[in-house]
């Protein structure tokens, strides 16, 4: 699978070290359309298969990573409950690089500076494999859910807002 020449991000390096199969998908960014739903269209996959990585914190030190479908919103109450916290809030964009090594729009759940507790939305189970950022804007990785869960030590839980 991952034999083509591509940029080596921390995520790509880690997956290769772990001998996990994945595909790299690159897309154009010049048009400025780098939101998740636009990216899904550019790489030819439904938005339900493309996931975004969000980082939240409880208090001042406890960080958590949440991986949810790009068209969904994180349910902060549900997410806090899953990680055993009373309340969580999104990490400020200006703090993202320092904690994770990644920038907004290019944050991968794989290869962060530290392995933070990670929760992937339960809807991923229906997909089998999902697409997440490869660690830079313009690059995604398509990986089996079980492999992603193993490398990030993630758990599955319903953490998105329910739309009626």
mmCIF file of C-alpha atoms in Angstrom:
data_model
loop_
_atom_site.group_PDB
_atom_site.id
_atom_site.type_symbol
_atom_site.label_atom_id
_atom_site.label_comp_id
_atom_site.label_asym_id
_atom_site.label_seq_id
_atom_site.Cartn_x
_atom_site.Cartn_y
_atom_site.Cartn_z
ATOM 1 C CA UNK A 1 0.000 0.000 0.000
ATOM 2 C CA UNK A 2 2.246 2.873 1.195
ATOM 3 C CA UNK A 3 5.019 2.610 -1.356
ATOM 4 C CA UNK A 4 4.594 5.836 -3.335
ATOM 5 C CA UNK A 5 6.972 8.740 -2.746
ATOM 6 C CA UNK A 6 5.391 11.209 -0.358
ATOM 7 C CA UNK A 7 6.309 13.634 2.372
ATOM 8 C CA UNK A 8 7.400 11.902 5.562
ATOM 9 C CA UNK A 9 5.309 13.340 8.356
ATOM 10 C CA UNK A 10 5.456 12.042 11.921
ATOM 11 C CA UNK A 11 2.229 10.138 11.245
ATOM 12 C CA UNK A 12 3.630 8.462 8.115
ATOM 13 C CA UNK A 13 6.907 7.584 9.868
ATOM 14 C CA UNK A 14 5.115 6.053 12.846
ATOM 15 C CA UNK A 15 2.770 3.954 10.700
ATOM 16 C CA UNK A 16 5.731 2.694 8.655
ATOM 17 C CA UNK A 17 7.705 1.861 11.826
ATOM 18 C CA UNK A 18 4.724 -0.110 13.149
ATOM 19 C CA UNK A 19 4.426 -1.857 9.758
ATOM 20 C CA UNK A 20 0.816 -0.710 9.447
ATOM 21 C CA UNK A 21 -0.631 -0.628 5.941
ATOM 22 C CA UNK A 22 -2.072 2.697 4.803
ATOM 23 C CA UNK A 23 -2.592 4.799 1.713
ATOM 24 C CA UNK A 24 -1.544 8.413 1.404
ATOM 25 C CA UNK A 25 -3.909 10.735 -0.435
ATOM 26 C CA UNK A 26 -2.816 14.214 -1.409
ATOM 27 C CA UNK A 27 -5.077 17.048 -2.491
ATOM 28 C CA UNK A 28 -4.728 20.587 -3.786
ATOM 29 C CA UNK A 29 -4.855 23.389 -1.220
ATOM 30 C CA UNK A 30 -4.367 26.476 -3.409
ATOM 31 C CA UNK A 31 -8.105 27.208 -3.508
ATOM 32 C CA UNK A 32 -8.170 27.531 0.291
ATOM 33 C CA UNK A 33 -10.885 24.862 0.567
ATOM 34 C CA UNK A 34 -9.280 22.762 3.282
ATOM 35 C CA UNK A 35 -12.255 22.134 5.566
ATOM 36 C CA UNK A 36 -13.039 18.462 6.092
ATOM 37 C CA UNK A 37 -16.116 18.254 3.881
ATOM 38 C CA UNK A 38 -14.248 19.924 0.991
ATOM 39 C CA UNK A 39 -11.289 17.581 1.512
ATOM 40 C CA UNK A 40 -13.606 14.551 1.372
ATOM 41 C CA UNK A 41 -14.863 15.753 -2.009
ATOM 42 C CA UNK A 42 -11.340 16.381 -3.290
ATOM 43 C CA UNK A 43 -10.160 12.872 -2.420
ATOM 44 C CA UNK A 44 -13.358 11.258 -3.683
ATOM 45 C CA UNK A 45 -14.643 9.764 -0.444
ATOM 46 C CA UNK A 46 -17.890 10.345 1.470
ATOM 47 C CA UNK A 47 -17.651 12.730 4.429
ATOM 48 C CA UNK A 48 -18.731 9.862 6.693
ATOM 49 C CA UNK A 49 -15.378 8.114 6.029
ATOM 50 C CA UNK A 50 -13.180 11.213 6.492
ATOM 51 C CA UNK A 51 -12.465 12.103 10.127
ATOM 52 C CA UNK A 52 -11.035 15.216 11.751
ATOM 53 C CA UNK A 53 -8.802 15.286 14.810
ATOM 54 C CA UNK A 54 -9.771 17.590 17.660
ATOM 55 C CA UNK A 55 -7.786 18.235 20.825
ATOM 56 C CA UNK A 56 -9.507 19.232 24.056
ATOM 57 C CA UNK A 57 -8.351 19.780 27.600
ATOM 58 C CA UNK A 58 -9.686 19.397 31.099
ATOM 59 C CA UNK A 59 -8.198 21.829 33.570
ATOM 60 C CA UNK A 60 -4.710 22.958 32.675
ATOM 61 C CA UNK A 61 -2.866 19.706 32.014
ATOM 62 C CA UNK A 62 -5.107 16.854 30.877
ATOM 63 C CA UNK A 63 -5.283 16.696 27.086
ATOM 64 C CA UNK A 64 -7.532 14.408 25.069
ATOM 65 C CA UNK A 65 -7.765 13.627 21.360
ATOM 66 C CA UNK A 66 -11.126 13.110 19.669
ATOM 67 C CA UNK A 67 -11.483 11.785 16.120
ATOM 68 C CA UNK A 68 -14.882 12.454 14.550
ATOM 69 C CA UNK A 69 -16.456 12.571 11.070
ATOM 70 C CA UNK A 70 -15.676 15.879 9.346
ATOM 71 C CA UNK A 71 -19.330 16.880 8.972
ATOM 72 C CA UNK A 72 -20.105 16.297 12.663
ATOM 73 C CA UNK A 73 -19.555 18.315 15.830
ATOM 74 C CA UNK A 74 -17.962 17.084 19.020
ATOM 75 C CA UNK A 75 -20.444 16.717 21.887
ATOM 76 C CA UNK A 76 -18.316 18.156 24.709
ATOM 77 C CA UNK A 77 -20.501 16.669 27.438
ATOM 78 C CA UNK A 78 -20.466 13.175 25.944
ATOM 79 C CA UNK A 79 -16.712 13.422 25.273
ATOM 80 C CA UNK A 80 -16.004 14.571 28.858
ATOM 81 C CA UNK A 81 -18.035 11.677 30.245
ATOM 82 C CA UNK A 82 -16.148 9.132 28.106
ATOM 83 C CA UNK A 83 -12.749 10.355 29.376
ATOM 84 C CA UNK A 84 -13.938 10.624 32.986
ATOM 85 C CA UNK A 85 -13.896 14.406 33.288
ATOM 86 C CA UNK A 86 -16.626 16.765 34.480
ATOM 87 C CA UNK A 87 -15.912 19.315 31.765
ATOM 88 C CA UNK A 88 -13.602 19.683 28.777
ATOM 89 C CA UNK A 89 -12.987 22.545 26.371
ATOM 90 C CA UNK A 90 -11.312 22.761 23.008
ATOM 91 C CA UNK A 91 -7.593 23.466 23.069
ATOM 92 C CA UNK A 92 -6.784 26.962 21.762
ATOM 93 C CA UNK A 93 -5.411 26.873 18.212
ATOM 94 C CA UNK A 94 -2.292 28.780 19.357
ATOM 95 C CA UNK A 95 -1.503 25.921 21.795
ATOM 96 C CA UNK A 96 -1.989 23.094 19.278
ATOM 97 C CA UNK A 97 1.500 23.064 17.742
ATOM 98 C CA UNK A 98 3.244 23.168 21.118
ATOM 99 C CA UNK A 99 1.330 20.195 22.516
ATOM 100 C CA UNK A 100 0.925 18.043 19.405
ATOM 101 C CA UNK A 101 3.563 19.058 16.873
ATOM 102 C CA UNK A 102 0.769 19.680 14.364
ATOM 103 C CA UNK A 103 -1.051 22.769 13.090
ATOM 104 C CA UNK A 104 -4.790 23.359 12.654
ATOM 105 C CA UNK A 105 -5.969 21.607 9.507
ATOM 106 C CA UNK A 106 -3.040 19.208 9.584
ATOM 107 C CA UNK A 107 -3.494 17.570 12.976
ATOM 108 C CA UNK A 108 -3.242 13.785 12.867
ATOM 109 C CA UNK A 109 -4.189 11.464 15.720
ATOM 110 C CA UNK A 110 -1.006 9.530 14.837
ATOM 111 C CA UNK A 111 2.471 10.751 15.782
ATOM 112 C CA UNK A 112 1.724 13.576 18.206
ATOM 113 C CA UNK A 113 4.513 14.681 20.563
ATOM 114 C CA UNK A 114 2.879 12.569 23.296
ATOM 115 C CA UNK A 115 0.343 9.773 23.202
ATOM 116 C CA UNK A 116 -2.754 11.438 24.631
ATOM 117 C CA UNK A 117 -5.912 9.508 25.547
ATOM 118 C CA UNK A 118 -7.754 9.150 22.247
ATOM 119 C CA UNK A 119 -11.414 8.508 21.486
ATOM 120 C CA UNK A 120 -12.718 7.762 18.003
ATOM 121 C CA UNK A 121 -16.410 8.304 17.320
ATOM 122 C CA UNK A 122 -18.356 5.025 17.342
ATOM 123 C CA UNK A 123 -19.604 5.707 13.793
ATOM 124 C CA UNK A 124 -16.127 4.698 12.567
ATOM 125 C CA UNK A 125 -16.988 1.048 13.253
ATOM 126 C CA UNK A 126 -19.494 1.171 10.369
ATOM 127 C CA UNK A 127 -16.697 2.271 8.007
ATOM 128 C CA UNK A 128 -14.069 -0.402 8.671
ATOM 129 C CA UNK A 129 -11.351 1.925 7.464
ATOM 130 C CA UNK A 130 -11.225 5.688 7.877
ATOM 131 C CA UNK A 131 -9.301 8.639 6.527
ATOM 132 C CA UNK A 132 -7.492 11.056 8.849
ATOM 133 C CA UNK A 133 -4.927 13.793 8.405
ATOM 134 C CA UNK A 134 -1.426 12.606 7.631
ATOM 135 C CA UNK A 135 0.017 15.468 9.664
ATOM 136 C CA UNK A 136 0.041 18.262 7.140
ATOM 137 C CA UNK A 137 -2.503 20.239 5.168
ATOM 138 C CA UNK A 138 -2.938 18.656 1.733
ATOM 139 C CA UNK A 139 -2.281 15.103 2.873
ATOM 140 C CA UNK A 140 -4.544 12.393 4.310
ATOM 141 C CA UNK A 141 -4.005 8.762 5.282
ATOM 142 C CA UNK A 142 -6.486 5.941 4.712
ATOM 143 C CA UNK A 143 -6.034 3.275 7.387
ATOM 144 C CA UNK A 144 -7.925 0.338 8.858
ATOM 145 C CA UNK A 145 -9.808 1.365 11.994
ATOM 146 C CA UNK A 146 -8.338 -1.444 14.098
ATOM 147 C CA UNK A 147 -4.798 -0.423 13.093
ATOM 148 C CA UNK A 148 -5.496 3.227 13.915
ATOM 149 C CA UNK A 149 -6.948 2.226 17.277
ATOM 150 C CA UNK A 150 -3.906 0.081 18.044
ATOM 151 C CA UNK A 151 -1.329 2.750 17.181
ATOM 152 C CA UNK A 152 -3.167 5.498 19.094
ATOM 153 C CA UNK A 153 -4.452 3.207 21.891
ATOM 154 C CA UNK A 154 -7.886 4.659 21.150
ATOM 155 C CA UNK A 155 -11.303 3.623 22.334
ATOM 156 C CA UNK A 156 -14.570 3.883 20.417
ATOM 157 C CA UNK A 157 -17.496 5.843 21.868
ATOM 158 C CA UNK A 158 -20.411 7.983 20.643
ATOM 159 C CA UNK A 159 -18.976 11.511 20.970
ATOM 160 C CA UNK A 160 -20.713 13.554 18.271
ATOM 161 C CA UNK A 161 -23.762 15.773 18.524
ATOM 162 C CA UNK A 162 -26.908 13.926 17.479
ATOM 163 C CA UNK A 163 -28.734 15.730 14.697
ATOM 164 C CA UNK A 164 -32.519 15.346 14.517
#
